[in-house]
CSV table of C-alpha atoms and ligand atoms in Angstrom, one decimal:
chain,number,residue,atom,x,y,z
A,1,UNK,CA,-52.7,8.5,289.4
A,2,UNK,CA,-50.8,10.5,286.5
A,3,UNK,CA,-50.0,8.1,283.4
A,4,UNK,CA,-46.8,8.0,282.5
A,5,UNK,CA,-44.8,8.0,279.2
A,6,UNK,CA,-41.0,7.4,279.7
A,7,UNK,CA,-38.4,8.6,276.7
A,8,UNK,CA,-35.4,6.9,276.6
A,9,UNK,CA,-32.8,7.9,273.8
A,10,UNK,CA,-30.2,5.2,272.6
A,11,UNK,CA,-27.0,5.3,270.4
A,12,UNK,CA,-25.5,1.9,270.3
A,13,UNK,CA,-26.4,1.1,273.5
A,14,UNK,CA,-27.0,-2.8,272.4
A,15,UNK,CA,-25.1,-4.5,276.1
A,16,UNK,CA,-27.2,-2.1,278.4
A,17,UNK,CA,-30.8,-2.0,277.4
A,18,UNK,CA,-31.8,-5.3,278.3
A,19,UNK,CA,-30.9,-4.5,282.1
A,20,UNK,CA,-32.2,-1.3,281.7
A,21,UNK,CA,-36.2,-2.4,280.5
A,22,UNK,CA,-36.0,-4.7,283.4
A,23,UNK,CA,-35.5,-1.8,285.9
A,24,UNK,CA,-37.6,0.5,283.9
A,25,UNK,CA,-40.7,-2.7,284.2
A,26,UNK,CA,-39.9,-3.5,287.9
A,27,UNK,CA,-40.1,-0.1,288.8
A,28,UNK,CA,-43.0,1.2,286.6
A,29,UNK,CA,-45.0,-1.4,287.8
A,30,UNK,CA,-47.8,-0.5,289.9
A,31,UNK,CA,-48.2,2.5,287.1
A,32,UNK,CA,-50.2,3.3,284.1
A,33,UNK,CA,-47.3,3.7,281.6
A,34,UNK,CA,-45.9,3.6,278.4
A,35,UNK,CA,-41.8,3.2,277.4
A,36,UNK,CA,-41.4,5.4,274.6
A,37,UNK,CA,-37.4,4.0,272.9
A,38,UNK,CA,-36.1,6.1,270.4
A,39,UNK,CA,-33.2,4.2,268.5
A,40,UNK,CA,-30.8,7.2,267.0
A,41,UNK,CA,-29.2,5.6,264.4
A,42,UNK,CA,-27.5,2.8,266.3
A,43,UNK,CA,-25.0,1.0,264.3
A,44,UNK,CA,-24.9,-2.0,266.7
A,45,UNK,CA,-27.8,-4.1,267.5
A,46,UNK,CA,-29.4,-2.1,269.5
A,47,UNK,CA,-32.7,-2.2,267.5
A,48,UNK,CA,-32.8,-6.0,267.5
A,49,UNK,CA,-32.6,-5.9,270.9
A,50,UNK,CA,-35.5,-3.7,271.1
A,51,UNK,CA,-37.8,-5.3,268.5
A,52,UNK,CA,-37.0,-8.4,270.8
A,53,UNK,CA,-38.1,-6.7,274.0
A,54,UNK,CA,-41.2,-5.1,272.9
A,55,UNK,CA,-42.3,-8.2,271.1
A,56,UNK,CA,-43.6,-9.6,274.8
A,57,UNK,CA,-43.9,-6.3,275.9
A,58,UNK,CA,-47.1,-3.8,274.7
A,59,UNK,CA,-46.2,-1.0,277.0
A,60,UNK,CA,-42.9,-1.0,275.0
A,61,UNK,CA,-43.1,1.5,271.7
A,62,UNK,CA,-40.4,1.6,270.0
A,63,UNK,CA,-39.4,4.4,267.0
A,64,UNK,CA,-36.6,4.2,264.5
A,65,UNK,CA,-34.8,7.2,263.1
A,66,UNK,CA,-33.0,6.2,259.9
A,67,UNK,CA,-30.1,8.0,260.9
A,68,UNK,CA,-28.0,9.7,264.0
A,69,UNK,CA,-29.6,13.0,264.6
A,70,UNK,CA,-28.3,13.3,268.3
A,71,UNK,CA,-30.0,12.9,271.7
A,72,UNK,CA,-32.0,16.1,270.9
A,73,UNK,CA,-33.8,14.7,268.1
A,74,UNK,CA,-34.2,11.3,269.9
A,75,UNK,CA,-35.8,13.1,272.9
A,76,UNK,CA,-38.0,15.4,270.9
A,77,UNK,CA,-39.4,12.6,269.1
A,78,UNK,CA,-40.0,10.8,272.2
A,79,UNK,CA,-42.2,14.0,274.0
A,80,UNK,CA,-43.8,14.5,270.4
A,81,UNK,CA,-45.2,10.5,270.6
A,82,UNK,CA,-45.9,10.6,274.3
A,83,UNK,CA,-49.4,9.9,275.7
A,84,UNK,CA,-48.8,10.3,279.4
A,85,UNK,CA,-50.0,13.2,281.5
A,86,UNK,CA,-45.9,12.8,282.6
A,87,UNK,CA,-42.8,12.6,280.9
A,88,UNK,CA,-39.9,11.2,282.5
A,89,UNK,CA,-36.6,11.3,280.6
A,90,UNK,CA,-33.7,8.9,281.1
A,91,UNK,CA,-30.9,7.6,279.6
A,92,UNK,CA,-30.2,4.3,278.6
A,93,UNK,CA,-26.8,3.8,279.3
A,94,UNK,CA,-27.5,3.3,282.8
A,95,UNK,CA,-25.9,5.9,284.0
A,96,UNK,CA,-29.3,6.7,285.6
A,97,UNK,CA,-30.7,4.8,287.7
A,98,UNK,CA,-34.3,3.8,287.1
A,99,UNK,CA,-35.1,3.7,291.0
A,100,UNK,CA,-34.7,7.0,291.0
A,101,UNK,CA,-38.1,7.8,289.0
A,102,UNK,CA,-40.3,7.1,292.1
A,103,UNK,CA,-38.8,9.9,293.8
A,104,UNK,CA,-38.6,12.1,291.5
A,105,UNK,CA,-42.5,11.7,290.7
A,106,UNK,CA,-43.3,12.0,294.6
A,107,UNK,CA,-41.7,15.5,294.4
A,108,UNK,CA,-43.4,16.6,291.1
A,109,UNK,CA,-46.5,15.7,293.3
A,110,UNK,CA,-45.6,17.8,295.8
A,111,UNK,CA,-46.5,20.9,293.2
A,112,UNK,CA,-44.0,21.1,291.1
A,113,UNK,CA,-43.9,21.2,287.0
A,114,UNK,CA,-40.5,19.9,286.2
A,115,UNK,CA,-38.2,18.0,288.8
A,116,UNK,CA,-34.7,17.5,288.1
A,117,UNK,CA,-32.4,15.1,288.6
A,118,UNK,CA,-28.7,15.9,290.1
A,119,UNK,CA,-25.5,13.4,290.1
A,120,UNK,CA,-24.3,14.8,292.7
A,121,UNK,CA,-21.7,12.4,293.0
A,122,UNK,CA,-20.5,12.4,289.6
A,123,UNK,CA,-16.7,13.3,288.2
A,124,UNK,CA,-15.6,12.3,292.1
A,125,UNK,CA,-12.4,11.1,290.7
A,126,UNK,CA,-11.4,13.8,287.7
A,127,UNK,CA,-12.2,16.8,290.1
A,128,UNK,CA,-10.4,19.1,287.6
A,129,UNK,CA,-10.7,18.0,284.4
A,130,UNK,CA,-14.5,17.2,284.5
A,131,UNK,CA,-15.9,18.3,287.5
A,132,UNK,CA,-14.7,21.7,287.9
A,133,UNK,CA,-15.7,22.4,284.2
A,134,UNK,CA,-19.2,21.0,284.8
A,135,UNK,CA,-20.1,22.9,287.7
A,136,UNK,CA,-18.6,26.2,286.2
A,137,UNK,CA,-21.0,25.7,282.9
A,138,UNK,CA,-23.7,25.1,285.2
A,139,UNK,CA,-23.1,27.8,287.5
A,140,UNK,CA,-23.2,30.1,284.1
A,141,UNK,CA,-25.9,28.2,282.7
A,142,UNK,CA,-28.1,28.8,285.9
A,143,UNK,CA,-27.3,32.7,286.0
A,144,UNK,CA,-27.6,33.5,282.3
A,145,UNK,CA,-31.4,31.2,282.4
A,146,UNK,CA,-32.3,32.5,285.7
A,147,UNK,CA,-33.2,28.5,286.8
A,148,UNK,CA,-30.7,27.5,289.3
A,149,UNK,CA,-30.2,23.5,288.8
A,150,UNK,CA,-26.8,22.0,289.5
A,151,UNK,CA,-27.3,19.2,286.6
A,152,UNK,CA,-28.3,20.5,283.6
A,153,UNK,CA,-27.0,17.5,281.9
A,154,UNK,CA,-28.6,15.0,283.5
A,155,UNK,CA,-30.9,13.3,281.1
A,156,UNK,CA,-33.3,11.5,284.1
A,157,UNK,CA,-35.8,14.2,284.9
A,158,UNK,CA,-39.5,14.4,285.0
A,159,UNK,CA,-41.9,16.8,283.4
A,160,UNK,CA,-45.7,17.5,283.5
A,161,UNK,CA,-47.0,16.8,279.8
A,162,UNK,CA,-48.3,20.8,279.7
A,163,UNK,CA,-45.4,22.5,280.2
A,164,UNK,CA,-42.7,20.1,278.1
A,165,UNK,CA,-45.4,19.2,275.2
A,166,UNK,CA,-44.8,23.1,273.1
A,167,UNK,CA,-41.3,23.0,273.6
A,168,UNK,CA,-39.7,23.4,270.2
A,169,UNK,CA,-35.8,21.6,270.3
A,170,UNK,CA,-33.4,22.1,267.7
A,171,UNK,CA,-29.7,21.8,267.6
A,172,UNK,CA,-28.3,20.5,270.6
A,173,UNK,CA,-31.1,22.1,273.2
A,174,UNK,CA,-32.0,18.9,275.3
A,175,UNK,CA,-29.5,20.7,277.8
A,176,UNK,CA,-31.9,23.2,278.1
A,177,UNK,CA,-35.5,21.6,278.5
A,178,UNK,CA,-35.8,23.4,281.7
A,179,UNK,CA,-35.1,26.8,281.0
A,180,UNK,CA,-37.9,26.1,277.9
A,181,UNK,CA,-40.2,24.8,280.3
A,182,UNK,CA,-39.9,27.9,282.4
A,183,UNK,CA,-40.7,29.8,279.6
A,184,UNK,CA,-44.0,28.3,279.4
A,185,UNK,CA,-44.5,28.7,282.8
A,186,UNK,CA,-43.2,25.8,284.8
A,187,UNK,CA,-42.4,25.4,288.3
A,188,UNK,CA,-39.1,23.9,288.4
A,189,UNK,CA,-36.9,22.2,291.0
A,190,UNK,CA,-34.2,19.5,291.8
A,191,UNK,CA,-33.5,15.9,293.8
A,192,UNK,CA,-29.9,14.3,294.0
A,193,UNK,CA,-30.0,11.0,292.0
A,194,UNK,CA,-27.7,8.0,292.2
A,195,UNK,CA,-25.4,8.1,289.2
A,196,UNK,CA,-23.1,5.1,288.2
A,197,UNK,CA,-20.8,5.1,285.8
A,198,UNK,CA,-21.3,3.8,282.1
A,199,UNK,CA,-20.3,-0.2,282.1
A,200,UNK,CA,-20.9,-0.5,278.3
A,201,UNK,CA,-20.0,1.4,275.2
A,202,UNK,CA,-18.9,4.7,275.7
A,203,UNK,CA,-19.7,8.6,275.4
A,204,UNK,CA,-20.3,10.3,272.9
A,205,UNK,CA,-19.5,13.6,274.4
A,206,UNK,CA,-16.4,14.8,275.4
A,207,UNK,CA,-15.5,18.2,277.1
A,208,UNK,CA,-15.4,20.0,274.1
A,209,UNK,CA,-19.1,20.4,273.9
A,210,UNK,CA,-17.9,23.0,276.0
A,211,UNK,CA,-18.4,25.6,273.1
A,212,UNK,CA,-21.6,24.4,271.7
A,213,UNK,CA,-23.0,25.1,274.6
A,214,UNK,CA,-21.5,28.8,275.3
A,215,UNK,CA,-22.7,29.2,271.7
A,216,UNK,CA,-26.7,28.3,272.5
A,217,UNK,CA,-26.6,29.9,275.9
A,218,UNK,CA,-26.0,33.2,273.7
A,219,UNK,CA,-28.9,32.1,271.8
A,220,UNK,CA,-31.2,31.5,274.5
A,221,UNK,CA,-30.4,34.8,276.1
A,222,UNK,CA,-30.9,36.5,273.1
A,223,UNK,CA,-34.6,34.3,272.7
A,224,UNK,CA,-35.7,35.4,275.9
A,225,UNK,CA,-35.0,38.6,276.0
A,226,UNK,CA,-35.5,39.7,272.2
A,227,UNK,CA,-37.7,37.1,270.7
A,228,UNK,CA,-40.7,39.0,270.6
A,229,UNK,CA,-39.6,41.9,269.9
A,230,UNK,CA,-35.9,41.7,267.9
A,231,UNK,CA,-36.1,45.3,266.5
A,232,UNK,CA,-35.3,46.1,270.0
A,233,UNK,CA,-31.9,44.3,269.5
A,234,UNK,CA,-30.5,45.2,266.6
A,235,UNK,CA,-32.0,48.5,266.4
A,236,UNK,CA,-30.2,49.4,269.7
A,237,UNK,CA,-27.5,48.2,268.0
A,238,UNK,CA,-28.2,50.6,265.3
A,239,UNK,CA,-28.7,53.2,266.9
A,240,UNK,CA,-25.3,52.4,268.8
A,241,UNK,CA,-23.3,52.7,265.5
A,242,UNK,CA,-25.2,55.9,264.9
A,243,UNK,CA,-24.1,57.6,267.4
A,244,UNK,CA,-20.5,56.6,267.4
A,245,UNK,CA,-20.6,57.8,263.3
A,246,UNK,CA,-22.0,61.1,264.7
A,247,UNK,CA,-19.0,61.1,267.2
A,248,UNK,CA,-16.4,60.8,264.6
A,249,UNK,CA,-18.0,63.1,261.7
A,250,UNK,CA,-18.3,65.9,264.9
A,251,UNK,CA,-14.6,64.9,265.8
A,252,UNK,CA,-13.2,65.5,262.3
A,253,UNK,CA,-15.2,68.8,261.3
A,254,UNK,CA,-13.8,69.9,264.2
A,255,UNK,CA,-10.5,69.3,263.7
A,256,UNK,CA,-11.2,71.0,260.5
A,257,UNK,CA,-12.4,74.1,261.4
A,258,UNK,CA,-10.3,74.6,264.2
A,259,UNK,CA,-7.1,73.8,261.4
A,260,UNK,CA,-5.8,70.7,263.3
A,261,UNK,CA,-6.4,68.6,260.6
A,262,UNK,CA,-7.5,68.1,257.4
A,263,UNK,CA,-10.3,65.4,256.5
A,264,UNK,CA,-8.0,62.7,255.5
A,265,UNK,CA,-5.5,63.1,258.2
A,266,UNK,CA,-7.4,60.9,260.1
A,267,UNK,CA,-9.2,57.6,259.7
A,268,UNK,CA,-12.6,59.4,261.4
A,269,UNK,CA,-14.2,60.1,257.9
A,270,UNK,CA,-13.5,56.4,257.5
A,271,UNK,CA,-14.9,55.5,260.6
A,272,UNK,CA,-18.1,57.6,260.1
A,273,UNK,CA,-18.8,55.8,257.0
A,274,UNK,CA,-18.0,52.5,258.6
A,275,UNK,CA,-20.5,52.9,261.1
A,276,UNK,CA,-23.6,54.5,259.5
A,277,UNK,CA,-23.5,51.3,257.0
A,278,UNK,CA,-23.3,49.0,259.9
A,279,UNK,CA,-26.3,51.2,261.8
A,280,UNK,CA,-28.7,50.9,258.3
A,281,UNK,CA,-27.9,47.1,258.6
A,282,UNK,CA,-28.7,46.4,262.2
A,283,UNK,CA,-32.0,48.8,262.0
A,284,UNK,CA,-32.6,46.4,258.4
A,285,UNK,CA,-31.8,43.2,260.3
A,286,UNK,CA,-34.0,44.1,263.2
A,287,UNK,CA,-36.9,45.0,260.8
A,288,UNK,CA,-36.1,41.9,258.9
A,289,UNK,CA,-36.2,39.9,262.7
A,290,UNK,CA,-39.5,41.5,262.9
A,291,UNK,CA,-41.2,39.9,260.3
A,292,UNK,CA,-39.3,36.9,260.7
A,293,UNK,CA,-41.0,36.6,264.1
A,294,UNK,CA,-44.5,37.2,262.9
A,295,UNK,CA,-44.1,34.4,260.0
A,296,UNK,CA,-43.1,32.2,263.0
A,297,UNK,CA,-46.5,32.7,265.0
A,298,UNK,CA,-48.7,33.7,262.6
A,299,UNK,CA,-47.9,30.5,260.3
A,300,UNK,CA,-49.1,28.6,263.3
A,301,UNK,CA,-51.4,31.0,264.8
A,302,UNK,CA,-49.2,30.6,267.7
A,303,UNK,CA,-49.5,33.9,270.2
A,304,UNK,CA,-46.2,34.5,271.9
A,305,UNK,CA,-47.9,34.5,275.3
A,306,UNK,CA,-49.6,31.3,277.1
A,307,UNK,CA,-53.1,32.2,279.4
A,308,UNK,CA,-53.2,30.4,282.6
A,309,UNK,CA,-56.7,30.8,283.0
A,310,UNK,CA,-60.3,32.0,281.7
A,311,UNK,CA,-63.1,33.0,283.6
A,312,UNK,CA,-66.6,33.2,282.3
A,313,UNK,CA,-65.9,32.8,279.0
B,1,UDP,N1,-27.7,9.4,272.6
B,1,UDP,C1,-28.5,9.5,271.4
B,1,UDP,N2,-28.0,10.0,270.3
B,1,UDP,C2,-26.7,10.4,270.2
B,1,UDP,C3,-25.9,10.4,271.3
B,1,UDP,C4,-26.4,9.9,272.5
B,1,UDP,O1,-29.7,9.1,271.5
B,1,UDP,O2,-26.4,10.9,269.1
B,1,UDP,C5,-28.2,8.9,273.8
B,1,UDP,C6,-27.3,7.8,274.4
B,1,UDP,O3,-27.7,6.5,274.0
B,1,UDP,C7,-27.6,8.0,275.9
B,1,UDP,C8,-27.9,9.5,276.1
B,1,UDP,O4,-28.2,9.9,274.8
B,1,UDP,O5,-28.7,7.3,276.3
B,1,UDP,C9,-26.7,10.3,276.6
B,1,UDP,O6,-25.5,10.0,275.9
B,1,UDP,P1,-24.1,9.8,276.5
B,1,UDP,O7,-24.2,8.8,277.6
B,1,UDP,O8,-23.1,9.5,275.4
B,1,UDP,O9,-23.8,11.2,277.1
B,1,UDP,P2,-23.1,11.6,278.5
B,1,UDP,O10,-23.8,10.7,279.5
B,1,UDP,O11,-21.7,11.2,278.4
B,1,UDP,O12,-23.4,13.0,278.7
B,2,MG,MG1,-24.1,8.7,279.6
């Protein structure tokens, strides 16, 4: 059987974590685990609470930031520490239900790399102003990524340690843990989960994360397509602004051959100018990107490619 290493992220989460370890025990318990608790920063007691619970308890490991750097951080710190040959992810708000996790695991078994958990019955009463949004950004989210999930923010989901452990987060990218584990070559699929609403505290989202994540879905595209080889980019960018600058020089000896117009009756000269400067900065920006990306693997001797397989080596 798999061992498993579960992350759990908390941000003054103080009345909710004792109720959640018991659920997280009674469930685990006919597993090889470990409870990985990364306390963000809490400003109420949550991290007496946990020095309290892992003081009986050795499969408890607790880490301590010694500030709020966000559920990202908490989560990346959590699949840097883990052991287990699976990582489940959960929040501890209880919004998730740990009953869920056996589930989910029977499904990864079935072949899969990363199974994801769906509330499919969350936002039933504020159809418009939250559920309506939500399934529009994940509708988008799924199109632009090219990995259809219906829950994207839905913290409970379960990983295999391979394709989860080289995923780099930064920002606010804990949205996106599937689409990076699809880069490395995970198989990725879905399971409704209950959901319940939060009884303690409150969230530290609201809908205008809305633009944060438009903003890193750009970014993502852009890494996916263009990471490897940026010149591509911004030298088509370049090459764009090139051409328009022909466009308008053509445009404006024209007009002053033919006697139209003289050079600076219109804005073209202008224009021309305008755009070869933009096209020598996107083909220097690409070239720049370039070198950027080879600092990035080569400081690590990193390849930007991951091998399945060797045979006789
Ligand atoms: N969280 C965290 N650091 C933060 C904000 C949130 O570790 O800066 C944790 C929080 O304790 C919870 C999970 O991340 O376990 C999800 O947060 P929240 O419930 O506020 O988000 P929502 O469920 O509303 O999307
Ligand atoms: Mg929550």
């Amino acid at each position: 059987m798999p061992t498993l290493s579960i992350v759990v992220p908390i941000y003054n989460e103080a009345e909710g974590i004792v109720l959640l370890f018991e659920k997280l025990r009674e469930v685990l318990s006919a597993h090889e685990y470990e409870i990985i608790a990364v306390n963000d920063g809490s400003r109420d007691n949550s991290w007496d609470e946990l020095l309290k619970i892992a003081a009986s308890d050795t499969h408890i490991k607790l880490i301590n930031f010694k500030r709020n750097y966000g559920q990202t951080a908490a989560l990346n710190a959590g699949i840097q520490a883990a052991n287990g040959d699976v990582i489940v992810m959960i929040d501890s708000d209880l919004e998730n239900d740990p009953a869920d996790i056996p589930k989910l695991l029977e499904k990864l078994n079935e072949g899969y790399d990363v199974v994801s958990g769906w509330r499919k019955s969350r936002w039933e009463k504020q159809m418009l102003t939250r559920k309506l949004p939500s399934l529009m950004a994940n509708k988008l989210i799924s199109s632009v990524s090219g990995v259809h999930l219906h829950d994207y923010g839905c913290t409970l989901k379960v990983y295999k340690k391979e394709v989860v452990k080289d995923v780099k987060l930064y920002g606010e990218m804990h949205r996106f843990i599937p689409v990076f584990c699809k880069w490395q070559g995970g198989k990725i699929t879905e399971l409704p989960v209950n959901y319940a609403p939060r009884k303690y505290g409150k969230s530290n989202y609201g809908i205008f994360r809305t633009y944060k994540v438009l903003l890193d879905l750009l970014l993502i595209k852009f890494l996916d397509k263009y990471m490897h080889r940026p010149i591509h980019f911004f030298g088509g960018a370049g090459i764009l602004s090139f051409i328009v600058m022909f466009l308008a020089t053509a445009l404006a000896v024209y007009f002053k051959v033919t006697g139209q117009k003289d050079f600076v009756q219109t804005p073209l000269p202008t224009i021309a100018a305008m755009f070869f400067l933009v096209g020598v900065l996107m083909v220097l920006l690409g070239i720049l990107s370039e070198m950027l990306m080879r600092i990035y693997y080569e400081s690590q001797d990193a390849f930007p490619f991951k091998i399945k397989e060797k045979v006789n080596f």
